């Protein structure tokens, strides 16, 4: 065999036997194995907003303000938002080019190779599941606030994960939320997305209520000192709240259920991130301006703050809105995780059974219930900060890969038909890469170890099953994205 032939067919090549072959399977020809396109621009934007605004502002912002950043939690969100925006441009270019389910997994496999796609897809399965758990934990604090208001008190063992309080054994409310969202998603995409849109509108109205009423109770003395933990505290806070500003990542997994995906998905990403960043900045000012950062309740955030300034009724309304609104975050990311699992199974990297669609509702029902169960276990047994950090490290890694891939593809294939082009190439995606790596350095060593163990397990699965089976499902070498149909 010639030296060229060895390079094209070797294990480390982009040829049929190579782990770096670039893969992008065609859409399912059989309607029985294909999801239904029902989501327009408005629904996609609201799903994006629903994924972004949730426990990050209603619960985690309070924990970060009190223990990590103080009033500079505002800067934490802005730093995270800048990093997220740079990567959002890269995601938008890919969604306008490759309208396939799978998000970062699909983009990585199509540009950098099958093994890169698998690593990031396996990583995101864990991260999306952890996000659902984290936001469900955040929601359980507000449910407890409402139950206390009506005189219902759960037993101590059901109030939180072990180590979060006296007698705590499991966060029962968070467990039930995860399982309830799985049930809702299995009602079908059209039905569940309608419920999600209604809840998202309610959530936006609640955040506006928080800003409009809360701004009248802001006292400038509460905002001083602005950075009690220093600038490092603001940056450390950004690494913790990061999962609150990247909902568009889960949005991109719905490409095969979107109408005019190449045009609508990039627009929905930009719109949803822009709307949410404005609301985040205003809400952070209100939260740390109504009460001193030392008095912020990390579990009940805004509700406790309004109660402290004599507006208990508003606090109750906010708690109701937070409960309904955080459901939309769980919805978006559990939807993303199940669609990612569907893509991995469709492509042969995991058994096809996991990605099977319900015969009538056309949703990956098995994957949804499995993710619902796994997130329920994490939500019941982990504190919210640990679940959030487990989420962030994987998503930041995905941002690095997607930002690198968009640079590679722009220079490798500049003439591909793109529905959206990342501006400032290559500076903007390089900034996204730099920000993401920087934020990753602020995460705890335990978080890195957990990610490492999970990725090693994923490589074992790829070596033992995925590598061989993927070549049965999709034989041949690297694909040509120029030939991708609409």
Coordinates of C-alpha atoms in Angstrom, one line a residue:
X1 CA 0.0 0.0 0.0
X2 CA 1.3 3.5 -0.8
X3 CA 2.1 6.0 1.9
X4 CA -0.9 8.1 0.8
X5 CA -3.2 5.1 1.0
X6 CA -1.9 4.3 4.5
X7 CA -2.7 7.9 5.6
X8 CA -6.3 7.6 4.1
X9 CA -7.1 4.2 5.7
X10 CA -5.2 4.1 8.9
X11 CA -6.7 4.2 12.4
X12 CA -5.8 7.8 12.9
X13 CA -6.9 8.9 9.5
X14 CA -10.1 10.5 8.0
X15 CA -10.7 7.4 5.9
X16 CA -13.3 4.7 6.5
X17 CA -11.3 3.0 9.3
X18 CA -10.1 6.2 10.9
X19 CA -11.4 7.6 14.1
X20 CA -11.1 11.1 12.6
X21 CA -13.4 10.4 9.6
X22 CA -15.9 13.3 9.4
X23 CA -19.5 12.0 9.7
X24 CA -22.9 13.5 9.1
X25 CA -25.6 10.9 8.4
X26 CA -28.4 11.8 6.1
X27 CA -31.9 12.5 7.5
X28 CA -34.0 9.4 8.1
X29 CA -35.8 8.4 4.9
X30 CA -38.5 6.6 6.8
X31 CA -41.1 8.9 8.4
X32 CA -41.5 6.3 11.1
X33 CA -38.0 7.0 12.3
X34 CA -38.0 10.8 11.7
X35 CA -39.1 13.6 14.1
X36 CA -41.7 16.1 13.0
X37 CA -40.9 19.8 12.0
X38 CA -43.4 22.0 14.0
X39 CA -41.3 24.7 15.7
X40 CA -41.2 28.2 14.1
X41 CA -39.1 31.3 15.0
X42 CA -41.3 32.5 17.9
X43 CA -41.5 29.1 19.5
X44 CA -37.8 28.5 19.1
X45 CA -36.9 31.9 20.6
X46 CA -39.2 31.3 23.6
X47 CA -37.7 27.8 24.1
X48 CA -34.3 29.5 24.1
X49 CA -35.4 32.1 26.7
X50 CA -37.0 29.2 28.6
X51 CA -33.7 27.4 28.7
X52 CA -31.6 30.4 29.7
X53 CA -33.7 32.1 32.4
X54 CA -34.3 29.8 35.4
X55 CA -32.5 28.6 38.5
X56 CA -29.5 30.6 37.4
X57 CA -31.3 33.8 38.3
X58 CA -34.0 32.7 40.7
X59 CA -31.7 30.6 42.9
X60 CA -28.1 30.3 42.0
X61 CA -27.6 34.1 41.7
X62 CA -28.4 34.4 45.4
X63 CA -25.9 31.7 46.4
X64 CA -23.2 33.3 44.3
X65 CA -24.0 36.8 45.6
X66 CA -23.8 35.7 49.2
X67 CA -20.8 33.4 49.2
X68 CA -18.7 34.2 46.1
X69 CA -19.1 37.6 44.5
X70 CA -21.4 39.9 46.5
X71 CA -23.1 42.6 44.5
X72 CA -20.5 41.9 41.8
X73 CA -22.7 38.9 40.8
X74 CA -23.8 41.4 38.2
X75 CA -20.3 41.3 36.7
X76 CA -20.3 37.5 37.0
X77 CA -23.3 37.3 34.7
X78 CA -21.8 39.9 32.3
X79 CA -18.5 38.0 32.1
X80 CA -20.3 34.7 31.5
X81 CA -22.5 36.5 28.9
X82 CA -19.6 37.8 26.9
X83 CA -18.0 34.4 26.8
X84 CA -21.3 32.8 25.9
X85 CA -22.0 35.4 23.1
X86 CA -18.7 34.6 21.3
X87 CA -19.5 30.9 21.3
X88 CA -23.2 31.7 20.4
X89 CA -21.9 33.2 17.1
X90 CA -20.1 29.9 16.4
X91 CA -23.2 27.8 17.2
X92 CA -25.3 30.1 15.0
X93 CA -23.0 29.6 12.0
X94 CA -23.2 25.8 12.4
X95 CA -27.0 25.7 12.9
X96 CA -27.3 27.7 9.7
X97 CA -25.1 25.2 7.9
X98 CA -25.8 21.8 9.5
X99 CA -29.5 21.6 10.5
X100 CA -29.3 18.2 12.3
X101 CA -30.1 17.1 15.8
X102 CA -27.2 16.7 18.1
X103 CA -25.8 20.2 18.6
X104 CA -22.1 20.2 19.6
X105 CA -21.8 16.4 18.9
X106 CA -23.0 16.8 15.3
X107 CA -20.8 19.8 14.6
X108 CA -17.7 18.3 16.1
X109 CA -18.2 15.0 14.2
X110 CA -18.8 16.8 10.9
X111 CA -15.7 19.0 11.1
X112 CA -13.1 17.5 13.5
X113 CA -13.9 13.8 13.2
X114 CA -16.0 11.0 14.7
X115 CA -14.0 10.6 17.9
X116 CA -14.2 14.3 18.7
X117 CA -17.9 14.3 18.2
X118 CA -18.3 11.2 20.4
X119 CA -16.3 12.7 23.2
X120 CA -18.3 15.9 23.3
X121 CA -21.6 14.1 22.8
X122 CA -20.9 11.7 25.7
X123 CA -19.8 14.7 27.8
X124 CA -23.0 16.6 27.0
X125 CA -25.2 13.7 28.0
X126 CA -23.9 14.1 31.5
X127 CA -23.9 17.9 31.5
X128 CA -27.5 18.3 30.2
X129 CA -28.7 15.7 32.7
X130 CA -26.9 17.7 35.5
X131 CA -28.5 20.9 34.3
X132 CA -32.0 19.4 34.7
X133 CA -31.0 18.3 38.2
X134 CA -29.5 21.7 39.1
X135 CA -32.5 23.7 38.1
X136 CA -34.9 21.3 39.8
X137 CA -33.0 21.7 43.0
X138 CA -33.3 25.5 42.6
X139 CA -37.0 25.1 42.0
X140 CA -37.5 23.0 45.1
X141 CA -36.5 25.9 47.4
X142 CA -39.4 28.0 46.0
X143 CA -41.8 25.1 46.3
X144 CA -40.8 24.9 50.0
X145 CA -41.4 28.7 50.3
X146 CA -45.0 28.3 48.9
X147 CA -45.7 25.2 51.1
X148 CA -44.6 27.0 54.2
X149 CA -46.9 29.9 53.3
X150 CA -50.0 27.6 53.3
X151 CA -48.9 25.7 56.5
X152 CA -47.6 22.5 54.8
X153 CA -44.2 21.4 56.1
X154 CA -42.3 18.5 54.6
X155 CA -40.4 16.2 56.9
X156 CA -36.7 17.0 57.3
X157 CA -35.5 14.0 55.4
X158 CA -37.3 15.2 52.2
X159 CA -36.0 18.8 52.3
X160 CA -32.6 18.4 50.6
X161 CA -29.6 16.4 49.6
X162 CA -27.4 14.8 52.4
X163 CA -25.2 17.4 54.0
X164 CA -27.4 20.4 53.1
X165 CA -29.2 20.6 56.4
X166 CA -30.1 18.8 59.6
X167 CA -31.7 15.4 58.9
X168 CA -31.7 15.9 55.1
X169 CA -31.7 12.7 53.1
X170 CA -33.1 13.6 49.7
X171 CA -34.6 16.5 47.8
X172 CA -38.0 14.9 47.2
X173 CA -39.5 17.9 45.4
X174 CA -36.6 18.1 42.9
X175 CA -36.9 14.4 42.2
X176 CA -40.6 14.7 41.4
X177 CA -40.0 17.7 39.2
X178 CA -37.5 15.8 37.0
X179 CA -39.9 12.9 36.6
X180 CA -42.8 15.3 35.8
X181 CA -40.8 17.0 33.1
X182 CA -40.0 13.6 31.5
X183 CA -43.7 12.8 31.5
X184 CA -44.5 16.2 29.9
X185 CA -41.9 15.8 27.1
X186 CA -43.3 12.4 26.3
X187 CA -46.7 13.9 25.4
X188 CA -45.2 15.0 22.0
X189 CA -43.2 17.9 20.7
X190 CA -46.2 20.1 19.7
X191 CA -48.1 19.6 23.0
X192 CA -45.1 20.0 25.3
X193 CA -43.7 23.0 23.3
X194 CA -47.1 24.8 23.7
X195 CA -47.0 24.3 27.5
X196 CA -43.4 25.5 27.5
X197 CA -44.3 28.7 25.6
X198 CA -47.1 29.5 28.1
X199 CA -44.8 28.9 31.0
X200 CA -42.0 31.0 29.5
X201 CA -44.3 34.0 29.0
X202 CA -45.4 33.7 32.6
X203 CA -41.7 33.6 33.6
X204 CA -40.8 36.7 31.6
X205 CA -43.7 38.5 33.2
X206 CA -42.5 37.5 36.7
X207 CA -39.0 38.7 36.0
X208 CA -40.4 42.1 34.8
X209 CA -42.5 42.3 38.0
X210 CA -39.3 41.7 40.0
X211 CA -37.5 44.5 38.2
X212 CA -40.3 47.0 38.2
X213 CA -41.4 46.6 41.8
X214 CA -37.9 45.7 43.2
X215 CA -36.2 48.7 41.7
X216 CA -38.2 51.0 44.0
X217 CA -36.8 49.2 47.1
X218 CA -33.1 49.3 46.0
X219 CA -30.8 51.1 48.5
X220 CA -27.4 52.1 47.2
X221 CA -25.8 51.3 50.6
X222 CA -26.6 47.6 49.9
X223 CA -24.4 47.7 46.8
X224 CA -21.3 48.8 48.7
X225 CA -18.8 47.3 48.8
X226 CA -19.5 46.2 45.3
X227 CA -16.7 43.6 45.1
X228 CA -16.3 42.3 48.7
X229 CA -14.6 39.2 47.4
X230 CA -12.5 41.1 44.9
X231 CA -12.5 40.7 41.1
X232 CA -11.5 37.1 41.5
X233 CA -14.8 36.5 43.2
X234 CA -16.7 38.0 40.3
X235 CA -14.8 35.7 37.9
X236 CA -15.3 32.6 40.1
X237 CA -19.0 33.5 40.2
X238 CA -19.0 33.6 36.4
X239 CA -17.7 30.1 36.3
X240 CA -20.6 29.0 38.5
X241 CA -23.4 30.9 36.9
X242 CA -22.3 30.1 33.4
X243 CA -24.9 27.4 32.9
X244 CA -27.5 30.2 33.2
X245 CA -26.4 31.8 29.9
X246 CA -26.1 29.1 27.3
X247 CA -29.6 27.7 26.8
X248 CA -29.2 28.2 23.0
X249 CA -26.9 25.1 23.1
X250 CA -29.9 22.9 24.0
X251 CA -32.0 24.9 21.4
X252 CA -29.7 23.7 18.6
X253 CA -30.6 20.0 19.4
X254 CA -34.1 20.7 18.1
X255 CA -32.9 21.3 14.5
X256 CA -34.8 18.4 13.1
X257 CA -38.1 19.7 14.7
X258 CA -37.6 23.2 13.4
X259 CA -39.3 24.9 10.4
X260 CA -36.7 26.5 8.1
X261 CA -34.0 25.5 10.5
X262 CA -31.1 27.1 8.6
X263 CA -32.7 30.6 8.9
X264 CA -34.7 30.4 12.1
X265 CA -32.3 28.7 14.5
X266 CA -29.5 31.3 14.3
X267 CA -32.0 34.1 14.7
X268 CA -33.6 32.4 17.7
X269 CA -30.2 31.9 19.4
X270 CA -29.3 35.6 19.1
X271 CA -32.7 36.9 20.2
X272 CA -33.0 34.6 23.2
X273 CA -29.5 35.4 24.5
X274 CA -30.0 39.2 24.0
X275 CA -33.4 39.2 25.8
X276 CA -32.1 37.2 28.7
X277 CA -28.9 39.2 29.3
X278 CA -30.9 42.4 29.7
X279 CA -33.2 40.8 32.2
X280 CA -30.3 39.2 34.1
X281 CA -28.5 42.5 34.6
X282 CA -31.6 44.3 35.9
X283 CA -32.6 41.4 38.2
X284 CA -29.1 41.2 39.8
X285 CA -29.2 44.9 40.6
X286 CA -32.6 44.5 42.3
X287 CA -31.6 41.3 44.3
X288 CA -28.4 42.8 45.8
X289 CA -29.9 46.3 46.1
X290 CA -33.0 45.3 48.2
X291 CA -31.0 43.5 50.9
X292 CA -27.3 43.3 51.7
X293 CA -25.5 40.4 50.0
X294 CA -24.9 38.8 53.4
X295 CA -28.7 38.5 53.9
X296 CA -29.5 37.0 50.5
X297 CA -31.2 33.7 50.9
X298 CA -29.4 31.2 48.5
X299 CA -32.4 29.0 48.1
X300 CA -35.3 31.4 47.9
X301 CA -33.6 34.4 46.4
X302 CA -36.1 37.0 45.3
X303 CA -39.0 35.8 47.4
X304 CA -37.1 36.1 50.6
X305 CA -35.8 39.5 49.6
X306 CA -39.3 40.9 48.9
X307 CA -40.4 39.4 52.2
X308 CA -37.5 41.2 54.0
X309 CA -38.6 44.6 52.6
X310 CA -42.3 44.1 53.6
X311 CA -43.6 42.9 50.2
X312 CA -44.4 39.3 51.2
X313 CA -47.3 39.2 48.7
X314 CA -44.9 40.0 45.8
X315 CA -42.6 37.3 47.2
X316 CA -45.3 34.7 47.0
X317 CA -46.1 35.7 43.4
X318 CA -42.4 35.5 42.5
X319 CA -42.2 32.0 44.1
X320 CA -45.1 30.8 42.0
X321 CA -43.6 32.3 38.8
X322 CA -40.2 30.8 39.7
X323 CA -41.6 27.3 40.1
X324 CA -43.5 27.6 36.8
X325 CA -40.6 29.3 35.0
X326 CA -37.9 26.9 36.1
X327 CA -39.9 24.0 34.6
X328 CA -39.1 25.5 31.2
X329 CA -35.4 25.2 31.8
X330 CA -35.7 21.5 32.8
X331 CA -37.9 21.1 29.7
X332 CA -35.4 22.6 27.3
X333 CA -32.4 20.7 28.6
X334 CA -34.1 17.4 29.0
X335 CA -35.4 17.8 25.5
X336 CA -31.8 18.6 24.4
X337 CA -30.4 15.5 26.2
X338 CA -33.0 13.2 24.7
X339 CA -32.4 14.5 21.2
X340 CA -28.7 14.2 21.6
X341 CA -29.1 10.5 22.7
X342 CA -31.4 10.1 19.7
X343 CA -28.6 11.4 17.4
X344 CA -25.9 9.1 19.0
X345 CA -28.2 6.1 18.6
X346 CA -29.1 7.0 15.0
X347 CA -25.5 7.2 14.1
X348 CA -24.6 3.9 15.6
X349 CA -22.4 5.1 18.5
X350 CA -25.0 3.7 21.0
X351 CA -27.6 1.0 20.6
X352 CA -30.5 2.0 18.4
X353 CA -33.0 1.0 21.1
X354 CA -32.2 4.0 23.2
X355 CA -33.1 6.4 20.4
X356 CA -36.3 4.7 19.4
X357 CA -39.3 7.0 18.7
X358 CA -42.7 6.6 20.2
X359 CA -44.9 5.2 17.4
X360 CA -47.6 7.9 17.7
X361 CA -45.9 10.9 19.3
X362 CA -42.6 10.7 17.3
X363 CA -40.4 11.6 20.3
X364 CA -37.5 9.6 21.7
X365 CA -39.5 8.3 24.7
X366 CA -37.0 5.8 26.1
X367 CA -34.1 8.2 26.2
X368 CA -36.4 10.8 27.8
X369 CA -37.4 8.5 30.7
X370 CA -33.8 7.4 31.2
X371 CA -32.6 11.0 31.4
X372 CA -35.5 11.9 33.7
X373 CA -34.6 9.1 36.0
X374 CA -30.9 9.9 36.0
X375 CA -31.5 13.6 36.7
X376 CA -33.9 12.7 39.5
X377 CA -31.1 10.8 41.2
X378 CA -28.7 13.7 40.9
X379 CA -31.3 16.2 42.0
X380 CA -32.2 14.2 45.0
X381 CA -28.6 13.6 46.2
X382 CA -26.4 16.5 45.1
X383 CA -26.3 20.2 46.4
X384 CA -27.1 22.7 43.8
X385 CA -23.6 24.2 43.5
X386 CA -22.0 20.8 42.8
X387 CA -24.6 20.0 40.1
X388 CA -24.1 23.4 38.5
X389 CA -20.3 23.1 38.4
X390 CA -20.6 19.6 36.9
X391 CA -22.7 21.1 34.2
X392 CA -20.4 24.1 33.5
X393 CA -17.2 22.2 32.9
X394 CA -18.7 20.0 30.2
X395 CA -20.5 22.9 28.4
X396 CA -17.3 25.1 28.5
X397 CA -15.4 22.2 26.9
X398 CA -18.2 22.0 24.2
X399 CA -17.8 25.7 23.6
X400 CA -14.0 25.3 23.0
X401 CA -14.6 22.5 20.5
X402 CA -17.4 24.3 18.6
X403 CA -15.5 27.6 18.4
X404 CA -12.4 25.8 17.1
X405 CA -14.4 23.8 14.6
X406 CA -16.0 26.9 13.1
X407 CA -12.6 28.4 12.5
X408 CA -11.3 25.2 10.9
X409 CA -14.4 24.9 8.6
X410 CA -14.3 28.5 7.6
X411 CA -10.8 28.2 6.2
X412 CA -11.2 24.6 5.0
X413 CA -14.4 25.2 3.1
X414 CA -15.1 29.0 2.8
X415 CA -17.7 28.6 0.0
X416 CA -20.2 26.4 1.9
X417 CA -23.7 27.9 1.9
X418 CA -24.1 29.4 5.4
X419 CA -27.3 30.7 6.7
X420 CA -25.4 32.8 9.2
X421 CA -21.7 33.8 9.4
X422 CA -19.8 34.3 12.7
X423 CA -18.5 37.9 12.6
X424 CA -14.9 38.9 13.3
X425 CA -13.4 35.6 12.1
X426 CA -11.2 34.3 13.7
X427 CA -11.0 36.8 16.6
X428 CA -14.5 36.3 18.0
X429 CA -14.3 32.5 18.2
X430 CA -10.8 32.7 19.6
X431 CA -12.1 35.0 22.3
X432 CA -14.8 32.4 23.0
X433 CA -12.1 29.7 23.4
X434 CA -10.0 31.9 25.6
X435 CA -12.9 32.9 27.9
X436 CA -14.1 29.3 28.2
X437 CA -10.7 27.9 29.1
X438 CA -10.2 30.8 31.6
X439 CA -13.5 30.1 33.3
X440 CA -12.7 26.3 33.5
X441 CA -9.6 27.1 35.6
X442 CA -11.9 28.4 38.4
X443 CA -13.7 25.2 38.8
X444 CA -12.9 22.8 41.7
X445 CA -10.5 19.8 41.3
X446 CA -13.4 17.4 42.2
X447 CA -15.3 18.7 39.2
X448 CA -12.4 17.9 36.9
X449 CA -12.0 14.4 38.3
X450 CA -15.7 13.6 37.8
X451 CA -15.5 14.8 34.2
X452 CA -12.3 12.8 33.6
X453 CA -13.9 9.5 34.9
X454 CA -17.0 10.1 32.8
X455 CA -14.9 10.7 29.6
X456 CA -12.8 7.6 30.3
X457 CA -16.0 5.5 30.5
X458 CA -17.1 7.1 27.2
X459 CA -13.9 6.1 25.5
X460 CA -14.3 2.5 26.7
X461 CA -17.8 2.4 25.2
X462 CA -16.6 3.8 21.9
X463 CA -13.8 1.3 21.7
X464 CA -16.0 -1.7 22.7
X465 CA -19.1 -0.8 20.7
X466 CA -19.4 2.6 19.0
X467 CA -16.3 2.4 16.7
X468 CA -17.4 -0.9 15.1
X469 CA -21.1 -0.3 15.0
X470 CA -20.9 3.2 13.6
X471 CA -19.2 1.8 10.5
X472 CA -22.1 -0.7 10.0
X473 CA -24.7 2.1 10.2
X474 CA -22.7 4.6 8.1
X475 CA -19.9 3.0 6.1
X476 CA -17.3 5.0 4.2
X477 CA -14.9 7.9 4.8
X478 CA -15.4 11.6 5.4
X479 CA -18.5 13.4 4.2
X480 CA -18.6 16.5 2.0
X481 CA -20.7 19.2 3.7
X482 CA -21.0 21.0 0.4
X483 CA -23.4 18.2 -0.7
X484 CA -25.7 18.5 2.3
X485 CA -29.3 19.0 1.2
X486 CA -31.7 21.5 2.7

